[in-house]
PDB file of C-alpha atoms in Angstrom:
ATOM      1  CA  MET A  32      94.668 126.835  91.492  1.00  0.00           C
ATOM      2  CA  GLY A  33      94.858 125.962  95.210  1.00  0.00           C
ATOM      3  CA  ASP A  34      97.560 124.369  97.292  1.00  0.00           C
ATOM      4  CA  ASN A  35      97.769 121.469  99.732  1.00  0.00           C
ATOM      5  CA  LEU A  36      99.210 121.331 103.234  1.00  0.00           C
ATOM      6  CA  TYR A  37     101.730 118.829 104.571  1.00  0.00           C
ATOM      7  CA  TRP A  38     103.353 117.940 107.875  1.00  0.00           C
ATOM      8  CA  MET A  39     107.092 117.983 107.227  1.00  0.00           C
ATOM      9  CA  ILE A  40     109.336 115.884 109.456  1.00  0.00           C
ATOM     10  CA  THR A  41     113.106 116.331 109.381  1.00  0.00           C
ATOM     11  CA  ILE A  42     115.492 114.020 111.247  1.00  0.00           C
ATOM     12  CA  THR A  43     119.116 115.063 111.543  1.00  0.00           C
ATOM     13  CA  ASP A  44     121.995 115.048 114.030  1.00  0.00           C
ATOM     14  CA  ARG A  45     121.329 117.285 117.001  1.00  0.00           C
ATOM     15  CA  ASN A  46     124.287 119.543 116.179  1.00  0.00           C
ATOM     16  CA  GLN A  47     122.814 120.207 112.695  1.00  0.00           C
ATOM     17  CA  SER A  48     119.386 121.309 113.894  1.00  0.00           C
ATOM     18  CA  GLN A  49     120.208 125.042 114.094  1.00  0.00           C
ATOM     19  CA  LYS A  50     121.497 124.945 110.522  1.00  0.00           C
ATOM     20  CA  PHE A  51     118.232 123.354 109.330  1.00  0.00           C
ATOM     21  CA  LEU A  52     116.119 125.871 111.295  1.00  0.00           C
ATOM     22  CA  SER A  53     117.962 128.788 109.653  1.00  0.00           C
ATOM     23  CA  PHE A  54     117.647 127.113 106.237  1.00  0.00           C
ATOM     24  CA  TYR A  55     113.871 126.603 106.669  1.00  0.00           C
ATOM     25  CA  LYS A  56     113.409 130.213 107.743  1.00  0.00           C
ATOM     26  CA  THR A  57     114.635 131.387 104.332  1.00  0.00           C
ATOM     27  CA  TYR A  58     111.589 129.602 102.817  1.00  0.00           C
ATOM     28  CA  GLY A  59     109.163 131.305 105.212  1.00  0.00           C
ATOM     29  CA  ILE A  60     108.928 128.271 107.525  1.00  0.00           C
ATOM     30  CA  GLU A  61     108.868 130.074 110.868  1.00  0.00           C
ATOM     31  CA  VAL A  62     106.880 127.797 113.168  1.00  0.00           C
ATOM     32  CA  VAL A  63     108.845 124.647 113.983  1.00  0.00           C
ATOM     33  CA  LEU A  64     108.683 122.165 116.854  1.00  0.00           C
ATOM     34  CA  SER A  65     111.868 120.341 117.746  1.00  0.00           C
ATOM     35  CA  THR A  66     112.350 117.303 119.919  1.00  0.00           C
ATOM     36  CA  LEU A  67     115.156 114.806 120.497  1.00  0.00           C
ATOM     37  CA  GLY A  68     115.484 111.247 119.253  1.00  0.00           C
ATOM     38  CA  LYS A  69     118.208 108.647 119.106  1.00  0.00           C
ATOM     39  CA  GLY A  70     119.473 106.783 116.046  1.00  0.00           C
ATOM     40  CA  THR A  71     119.058 103.020 116.238  1.00  0.00           C
ATOM     41  CA  ALA A  72     120.589 101.727 112.964  1.00  0.00           C
ATOM     42  CA  ALA A  73     122.672  98.556 113.299  1.00  0.00           C
ATOM     43  CA  SER A  74     126.426  99.184 113.634  1.00  0.00           C
ATOM     44  CA  GLU A  75     127.194  97.552 110.256  1.00  0.00           C
ATOM     45  CA  ILE A  76     124.807  99.981 108.563  1.00  0.00           C
ATOM     46  CA  LEU A  77     126.255 102.898 110.526  1.00  0.00           C
ATOM     47  CA  ASN A  78     129.758 101.933 109.404  1.00  0.00           C
ATOM     48  CA  ASP A  79     128.723 101.536 105.765  1.00  0.00           C
ATOM     49  CA  PHE A  80     127.191 104.999 105.731  1.00  0.00           C
ATOM     50  CA  GLY A  81     129.801 106.658 107.924  1.00  0.00           C
ATOM     51  CA  LEU A  82     127.152 107.343 110.585  1.00  0.00           C
ATOM     52  CA  GLU A  83     127.333 107.220 114.339  1.00  0.00           C
ATOM     53  CA  ALA A  84     124.575 106.327 116.800  1.00  0.00           C
ATOM     54  CA  THR A  85     124.140 109.990 117.744  1.00  0.00           C
ATOM     55  CA  GLN A  86     121.439 112.021 119.381  1.00  0.00           C
ATOM     56  CA  LYS A  87     118.987 113.082 116.693  1.00  0.00           C
ATOM     57  CA  ALA A  88     116.911 116.216 116.350  1.00  0.00           C
ATOM     58  CA  VAL A  89     113.377 115.780 115.019  1.00  0.00           C
ATOM     59  CA  LEU A  90     111.954 118.966 113.476  1.00  0.00           C
ATOM     60  CA  LEU A  91     108.217 119.201 112.813  1.00  0.00           C
ATOM     61  CA  SER A  92     106.517 121.883 110.733  1.00  0.00           C
ATOM     62  CA  VAL A  93     103.561 122.517 108.422  1.00  0.00           C
ATOM     63  CA  VAL A  94     104.383 123.398 104.808  1.00  0.00           C
ATOM     64  CA  THR A  95     102.391 124.151 101.680  1.00  0.00           C
ATOM     65  CA  GLY A  96     102.933 122.015  98.581  1.00  0.00           C
ATOM     66  CA  LYS A  97     104.657 124.877  96.757  1.00  0.00           C
ATOM     67  CA  VAL A  98     107.010 125.562  99.660  1.00  0.00           C
ATOM     68  CA  TRP A  99     107.854 121.842  99.940  1.00  0.00           C
ATOM     69  CA  SER A 100     108.780 121.702  96.229  1.00  0.00           C
ATOM     70  CA  ALA A 101     111.261 124.541  96.737  1.00  0.00           C
ATOM     71  CA  VAL A 102     112.540 123.183 100.072  1.00  0.00           C
ATOM     72  CA  GLN A 103     113.093 119.706  98.603  1.00  0.00           C
ATOM     73  CA  LYS A 104     115.396 121.161  95.931  1.00  0.00           C
ATOM     74  CA  GLY A 105     117.212 123.277  98.506  1.00  0.00           C
ATOM     75  CA  LEU A 106     117.683 120.295 100.813  1.00  0.00           C
ATOM     76  CA  GLN A 107     119.479 118.496  97.978  1.00  0.00           C
ATOM     77  CA  THR A 108     121.524 121.392  96.597  1.00  0.00           C
ATOM     78  CA  ILE A 109     122.204 123.549  99.691  1.00  0.00           C
ATOM     79  CA  MET A 110     121.946 121.203 102.693  1.00  0.00           C
ATOM     80  CA  LEU A 111     123.294 118.224 100.664  1.00  0.00           C
ATOM     81  CA  ILE A 112     120.776 115.957 102.381  1.00  0.00           C
ATOM     82  CA  ASP A 113     121.491 113.115  99.938  1.00  0.00           C
ATOM     83  CA  ILE A 114     124.980 112.661 101.429  1.00  0.00           C
ATOM     84  CA  PRO A 115     124.627 109.721 103.864  1.00  0.00           C
ATOM     85  CA  GLY A 116     124.492 110.875 107.459  1.00  0.00           C
ATOM     86  CA  THR A 117     123.128 114.356 106.759  1.00  0.00           C
ATOM     87  CA  GLY A 118     119.527 113.548 107.578  1.00  0.00           C
ATOM     88  CA  ILE A 119     116.168 112.836 106.013  1.00  0.00           C
ATOM     89  CA  ALA A 120     113.025 114.899 105.432  1.00  0.00           C
ATOM     90  CA  PHE A 121     109.575 113.686 104.408  1.00  0.00           C
ATOM     91  CA  THR A 122     106.018 114.982 104.243  1.00  0.00           C
ATOM     92  CA  MET A 123     102.546 113.645 105.024  1.00  0.00           C
ATOM     93  CA  PRO A 124      99.308 115.213 103.773  1.00  0.00           C
ATOM     94  CA  LEU A 125      97.207 117.080 106.337  1.00  0.00           C
ATOM     95  CA  SER A 126      93.498 116.395 106.140  1.00  0.00           C
ATOM     96  CA  SER A 127      92.210 119.224 108.343  1.00  0.00           C
ATOM     97  CA  ILE A 128      93.210 122.013 110.711  1.00  0.00           C
ATOM     98  CA  GLY A 129      91.038 123.143 113.610  1.00  0.00           C
ATOM     99  CA  GLY A 130      90.384 126.775 112.807  1.00  0.00           C
ATOM    100  CA  LYS A 131      91.402 129.511 110.381  1.00  0.00           C
ATOM    101  CA  ARG A 132      93.630 131.347 112.874  1.00  0.00           C
ATOM    102  CA  GLN A 133      95.530 128.148 113.604  1.00  0.00           C
ATOM    103  CA  LEU A 134      96.040 127.625 109.878  1.00  0.00           C
ATOM    104  CA  GLU A 135      97.354 131.178 109.498  1.00  0.00           C
ATOM    105  CA  PHE A 136      99.696 130.716 112.464  1.00  0.00           C
ATOM    106  CA  LEU A 137     101.118 127.370 111.292  1.00  0.00           C
ATOM    107  CA  THR A 138     101.726 128.659 107.751  1.00  0.00           C
ATOM    108  CA  ASN A 139     102.937 132.101 108.895  1.00  0.00           C
ATOM    109  CA  GLY A 140     105.271 133.425 106.197  1.00  0.00           C
ATOM    110  CA  GLN A 141     104.090 130.950 103.534  1.00  0.00           C
ATOM    111  CA  PRO A 142     101.602 132.117 100.894  1.00  0.00           C
ATOM    112  CA  PHE A 143      98.680 129.711 100.957  1.00  0.00           C
ATOM    113  CA  GLN A 144      95.522 129.333  98.928  1.00  0.00           C
ATOM    114  CA  LYS A 145      93.340 126.437 100.011  1.00  0.00           C
ATOM    115  CA  GLY A 146      93.269 123.544  97.546  1.00  0.00           C
ATOM    116  CA  GLU A 147      91.054 120.476  97.397  1.00  0.00           C
ATOM    117  CA  GLU A 148      90.319 118.458 100.513  1.00  0.00           C
ATOM    118  CA  SER A 149      92.752 115.628 101.187  1.00  0.00           C
ATOM    119  CA  VAL A 150      92.713 112.955  98.468  1.00  0.00           C
ATOM    120  CA  LEU A 151      92.744 110.179 101.085  1.00  0.00           C
ATOM    121  CA  LYS A 152      89.008 110.395 101.669  1.00  0.00           C
ATOM    122  CA  ASP A 153      88.231 106.800 102.601  1.00  0.00           C
ATOM    123  CA  THR A 154      90.476 106.417 105.639  1.00  0.00           C
ATOM    124  CA  LYS A 155      88.737 104.971 108.698  1.00  0.00           C
ATOM    125  CA  TYR A 156      91.129 106.557 111.164  1.00  0.00           C
ATOM    126  CA  GLU A 157      92.951 109.869 111.505  1.00  0.00           C
ATOM    127  CA  LEU A 158      95.921 110.920 113.606  1.00  0.00           C
ATOM    128  CA  LEU A 159      95.055 114.039 115.595  1.00  0.00           C
ATOM    129  CA  VAL A 160      98.071 116.141 116.494  1.00  0.00           C
ATOM    130  CA  VAL A 161      97.609 118.635 119.314  1.00  0.00           C
ATOM    131  CA  ILE A 162     100.307 121.228 120.022  1.00  0.00           C
ATOM    132  CA  ALA A 163      99.850 122.939 123.392  1.00  0.00           C
ATOM    133  CA  ASN A 164     101.689 124.798 126.106  1.00  0.00           C
ATOM    134  CA  GLN A 165     103.242 122.448 128.648  1.00  0.00           C
ATOM    135  CA  GLY A 166     101.022 121.282 131.495  1.00  0.00           C
ATOM    136  CA  TYR A 167      97.644 121.036 129.733  1.00  0.00           C
ATOM    137  CA  THR A 168      97.660 117.380 128.654  1.00  0.00           C
ATOM    138  CA  GLU A 169      95.106 116.306 131.293  1.00  0.00           C
ATOM    139  CA  GLN A 170      92.553 118.905 130.139  1.00  0.00           C
ATOM    140  CA  ILE A 171      93.164 118.032 126.486  1.00  0.00           C
ATOM    141  CA  MET A 172      92.674 114.293 127.050  1.00  0.00           C
ATOM    142  CA  ALA A 173      89.619 114.836 129.280  1.00  0.00           C
ATOM    143  CA  ALA A 174      88.002 116.932 126.543  1.00  0.00           C
ATOM    144  CA  ALA A 175      88.916 114.347 123.860  1.00  0.00           C
ATOM    145  CA  ARG A 176      87.538 111.444 125.944  1.00  0.00           C
ATOM    146  CA  ARG A 177      84.212 113.240 126.363  1.00  0.00           C
ATOM    147  CA  GLU A 178      83.842 112.674 122.609  1.00  0.00           C
ATOM    148  CA  ASN A 179      84.887 108.995 122.841  1.00  0.00           C
ATOM    149  CA  ALA A 180      88.581 109.366 121.957  1.00  0.00           C
ATOM    150  CA  GLY A 181      90.887 106.611 123.174  1.00  0.00           C
ATOM    151  CA  GLY A 182      94.304 107.260 124.726  1.00  0.00           C
ATOM    152  CA  GLY A 183      96.906 109.777 123.679  1.00  0.00           C
ATOM    153  CA  THR A 184     100.697 109.833 123.537  1.00  0.00           C
ATOM    154  CA  VAL A 185     102.588 112.878 124.804  1.00  0.00           C
ATOM    155  CA  ILE A 186     105.894 114.106 123.364  1.00  0.00           C
ATOM    156  CA  HIS A 187     107.811 117.044 124.855  1.00  0.00           C
ATOM    157  CA  ALA A 188     109.165 119.517 122.327  1.00  0.00           C
ATOM    158  CA  LYS A 189     110.531 123.036 122.042  1.00  0.00           C
ATOM    159  CA  GLY A 190     108.910 125.551 119.723  1.00  0.00           C
ATOM    160  CA  THR A 191     110.562 128.161 117.541  1.00  0.00           C
ATOM    161  CA  GLY A 192     108.696 130.956 115.770  1.00  0.00           C
ATOM    162  CA  MET A 193     105.992 130.870 118.450  1.00  0.00           C
ATOM    163  CA  GLU A 194     106.326 134.595 119.247  1.00  0.00           C
ATOM    164  CA  GLY A 195     103.746 135.581 116.629  1.00  0.00           C
ATOM    165  CA  ALA A 196     100.997 133.408 118.090  1.00  0.00           C
ATOM    166  CA  ALA A 197      99.356 136.267 120.000  1.00  0.00           C
ATOM    167  CA  HIS A 198      98.838 138.080 116.690  1.00  0.00           C
ATOM    168  CA  PHE A 199      96.887 135.125 115.248  1.00  0.00           C
ATOM    169  CA  MET A 200      95.346 133.467 118.273  1.00  0.00           C
ATOM    170  CA  GLY A 201      95.312 136.071 121.045  1.00  0.00           C
ATOM    171  CA  VAL A 202      97.404 133.810 123.288  1.00  0.00           C
ATOM    172  CA  GLU A 203     101.058 133.728 124.307  1.00  0.00           C
ATOM    173  CA  LEU A 204     102.638 130.433 123.319  1.00  0.00           C
ATOM    174  CA  VAL A 205     105.631 129.509 125.462  1.00  0.00           C
ATOM    175  CA  ASN A 206     108.596 127.634 124.008  1.00  0.00           C
ATOM    176  CA  GLU A 207     108.101 124.464 126.064  1.00  0.00           C
ATOM    177  CA  LYS A 208     105.435 122.498 124.214  1.00  0.00           C
ATOM    178  CA  GLU A 209     103.593 119.243 124.543  1.00  0.00           C
ATOM    179  CA  LEU A 210     102.650 117.335 121.431  1.00  0.00           C
ATOM    180  CA  VAL A 211      99.678 115.008 122.009  1.00  0.00           C
ATOM    181  CA  LEU A 212      99.037 112.283 119.413  1.00  0.00           C
ATOM    182  CA  ILE A 213      95.560 110.707 119.356  1.00  0.00           C
ATOM    183  CA  VAL A 214      94.333 108.136 116.838  1.00  0.00           C
ATOM    184  CA  SER A 215      90.608 108.592 116.289  1.00  0.00           C
ATOM    185  CA  ARG A 216      87.908 107.234 114.029  1.00  0.00           C
ATOM    186  CA  THR A 217      87.393 109.554 111.073  1.00  0.00           C
ATOM    187  CA  THR A 218      83.685 109.795 111.926  1.00  0.00           C
ATOM    188  CA  LEU A 219      84.563 111.213 115.392  1.00  0.00           C
ATOM    189  CA  LYS A 220      87.432 113.434 114.254  1.00  0.00           C
ATOM    190  CA  ASN A 221      85.617 116.774 113.911  1.00  0.00           C
ATOM    191  CA  GLN A 222      83.830 116.587 117.249  1.00  0.00           C
ATOM    192  CA  ILE A 223      87.029 115.542 119.068  1.00  0.00           C
ATOM    193  CA  MET A 224      88.973 118.412 117.488  1.00  0.00           C
ATOM    194  CA  GLN A 225      86.217 120.881 118.482  1.00  0.00           C
ATOM    195  CA  ALA A 226      86.097 119.482 122.026  1.00  0.00           C
ATOM    196  CA  ILE A 227      89.878 119.865 122.419  1.00  0.00           C
ATOM    197  CA  MET A 228      89.877 123.455 121.178  1.00  0.00           C
ATOM    198  CA  GLN A 229      87.038 124.400 123.525  1.00  0.00           C
ATOM    199  CA  GLY A 230      87.963 122.212 126.498  1.00  0.00           C
ATOM    200  CA  ALA A 231      91.724 122.829 126.704  1.00  0.00           C
ATOM    201  CA  GLY A 232      91.145 126.426 127.848  1.00  0.00           C
ATOM    202  CA  PRO A 233      92.621 129.614 126.346  1.00  0.00           C
ATOM    203  CA  LYS A 234      95.926 129.424 128.255  1.00  0.00           C
ATOM    204  CA  ALA A 235      96.731 126.049 126.692  1.00  0.00           C
ATOM    205  CA  GLY A 236      97.031 127.698 123.278  1.00  0.00           C
ATOM    206  CA  ALA A 237      95.988 124.377 121.737  1.00  0.00           C
ATOM    207  CA  ILE A 238      96.508 123.947 118.005  1.00  0.00           C
ATOM    208  CA  VAL A 239      94.950 120.845 116.432  1.00  0.00           C
ATOM    209  CA  PHE A 240      95.335 119.262 113.022  1.00  0.00           C
ATOM    210  CA  SER A 241      94.809 115.803 111.572  1.00  0.00           C
ATOM    211  CA  LEU A 242      96.592 113.412 109.232  1.00  0.00           C
ATOM    212  CA  PRO A 243      94.971 110.550 107.339  1.00  0.00           C
ATOM    213  CA  VAL A 244      95.902 107.071 108.592  1.00  0.00           C
ATOM    214  CA  THR A 245      96.009 104.558 105.756  1.00  0.00           C
ATOM    215  CA  ASP A 246      95.897 101.394 107.877  1.00  0.00           C
ATOM    216  CA  THR A 247      96.076 100.234 111.480  1.00  0.00           C
ATOM    217  CA  ALA A 248      96.871  97.225 113.643  1.00  0.00           C
ATOM    218  CA  GLY A 249      95.861  96.757 117.249  1.00  0.00           C
ATOM    219  CA  LEU A 250      92.898  99.150 117.163  1.00  0.00           C
ATOM    220  CA  ARG A 251      89.549  97.553 117.893  1.00  0.00           C
TER     221      ARG A 251
END
């Protein structure tokens, strides 16, 4: 019986992020990207839940279905995530990852046996997520546009657990990362992913995966 892969997103107060990183490590989740956000809930809601409009940490990682099941329980019983103000965590199914070594790197420490392809087979669009060393966005977007990709959105993030990348990918991944988000037609997805991996250059250390998009607005 195989397993499925998910992108796990955790949002918590910035001062809690180290605690969550240590917690995730106990489940074999080594490779995590973290970036900053800001809470925007209305003050009445904040008061009701005992929250403040604080700086948030957004933690991004790839997990297997089995690991998520265990983590979800731990989040409730150990991290007490259900107490208002602690944070939230959610997962989205991955539909593909560009390359076996990238898969091994992203799931480093998690036992994984490939399951069925993503169940969301009829989606017209996919979200391509590119993780790369800082400073390579122009090359990544140029390569993607050669295969008719539209624009991309860049998010700066810090990476933890990146030290083992050379073992899997033969490249040193620095801690300062750029996350490039590109919405593409499903029919173009594979060629865009290939173009990015080849066109970004070895020093970029580009890792690409995709998520199914169930619906869109504003894309023509």
